[in-house]
XYZ file of C-alpha atoms in Angstrom:
116
model
C 24.061 9.887 4.173
C 20.291 9.649 4.095
C 18.895 6.237 4.889
C 15.421 5.036 4.190
C 13.463 3.955 7.240
C 12.550 0.304 6.946
C 10.159 -1.571 9.186
C 7.759 -4.490 9.276
C 10.027 -7.492 9.531
C 9.690 -10.162 12.148
C 8.945 -13.787 12.851
C 5.970 -15.358 11.107
C 4.714 -18.889 10.641
C 4.653 -20.507 7.218
C 1.617 -19.303 5.331
C 1.572 -16.030 7.209
C 1.913 -12.476 5.964
C 4.063 -9.447 6.598
C 4.097 -5.968 5.175
C 7.428 -4.215 4.925
C 7.655 -0.450 4.742
C 10.341 1.735 3.259
C 9.958 5.428 4.023
C 11.706 8.626 3.112
C 12.816 10.078 6.477
C 10.970 13.231 7.335
C 9.267 13.066 3.946
C 12.238 14.893 2.493
C 11.845 13.364 -0.969
C 9.297 11.421 -2.942
C 9.909 7.817 -3.895
C 9.681 7.646 -7.682
C 11.065 4.135 -8.011
C 11.827 1.401 -5.527
C 13.518 -1.968 -5.601
C 13.211 -4.624 -2.951
C 16.051 -7.089 -2.393
C 16.689 -9.899 0.009
C 19.717 -11.750 1.223
C 19.537 -15.019 3.088
C 22.256 -15.963 5.522
C 25.221 -17.161 3.509
C 23.505 -16.330 0.252
C 23.736 -13.750 -2.470
C 21.566 -10.654 -2.519
C 18.701 -11.136 -4.958
C 16.068 -8.903 -6.425
C 12.536 -9.512 -5.202
C 10.528 -6.879 -7.039
C 10.801 -3.369 -8.364
C 8.582 -0.457 -9.190
C 10.104 1.688 -11.902
C 9.394 5.340 -12.594
C 5.934 5.532 -14.081
C 4.589 2.837 -11.821
C 5.278 -0.385 -13.703
C 6.031 -3.202 -11.297
C 8.138 -6.252 -12.016
C 8.388 -9.352 -9.854
C 10.867 -12.182 -9.913
C 9.346 -15.615 -10.282
C 9.310 -16.597 -6.605
C 7.464 -13.392 -5.723
C 4.751 -13.551 -8.373
C 1.320 -14.137 -6.913
C 2.531 -13.826 -3.321
C 4.252 -10.435 -3.014
C 2.898 -7.013 -3.918
C 4.754 -3.719 -4.223
C 2.837 -0.529 -3.620
C 3.368 3.087 -2.652
C 1.273 5.580 -0.740
C -0.352 8.352 -2.730
C 2.030 10.951 -1.328
C 4.967 8.797 -2.518
C 6.775 9.026 0.788
C 6.461 5.353 1.668
C 6.744 2.169 -0.365
C 5.512 -1.209 0.750
C 6.180 -4.860 0.110
C 3.202 -6.994 1.064
C 4.239 -10.611 1.447
C 1.624 -13.345 1.671
C 1.818 -17.116 1.969
C 5.340 -16.864 3.299
C 7.583 -19.893 3.160
C 10.653 -20.833 5.198
C 12.786 -20.174 2.142
C 11.661 -16.547 2.246
C 13.717 -16.079 5.396
C 16.216 -13.310 4.715
C 17.133 -9.718 5.374
C 14.962 -7.586 3.123
C 16.103 -4.155 2.037
C 14.905 -1.422 -0.254
C 16.575 1.005 -2.605
C 14.551 4.014 -3.653
C 15.141 6.758 -6.191
C 13.822 10.298 -6.006
C 12.758 12.614 -8.775
C 16.379 13.372 -9.599
C 17.223 9.656 -9.782
C 19.300 9.845 -6.621
C 19.447 6.531 -4.808
C 18.751 5.923 -1.132
C 19.246 2.712 0.796
C 17.411 1.188 3.703
C 19.120 -0.527 6.609
C 17.363 -3.823 6.038
C 14.833 -5.726 8.097
C 14.925 -9.374 9.101
C 12.124 -11.656 8.002
C 12.046 -15.106 9.556
C 9.512 -17.695 8.492
C 9.419 -20.597 10.877
C 6.993 -22.728 12.822
């Protein structure tokens, strides 16, 4: 099973920023669409944002104005830039990407902790 390589999580103070990365291992496929999810301890997994095929990006309400989804020009890596982080953003963030054949790949998740 191919897993996406996720990185960028960590501990940050409220108001800080993090950029999460989600990469196709060994550049073996291009990321045509990507969805970012998060799951807080004891909570349900929830959608954060998604980039669909064609490049349109959709954000859920709590992410609008603070989070930005992007992708490198080679389409091997997708990013989630998170600004003005709040304690309630603390969660494990994970990505699901689709290649040109609409096959899905999952990341292992990365912990984001927002705390002073």
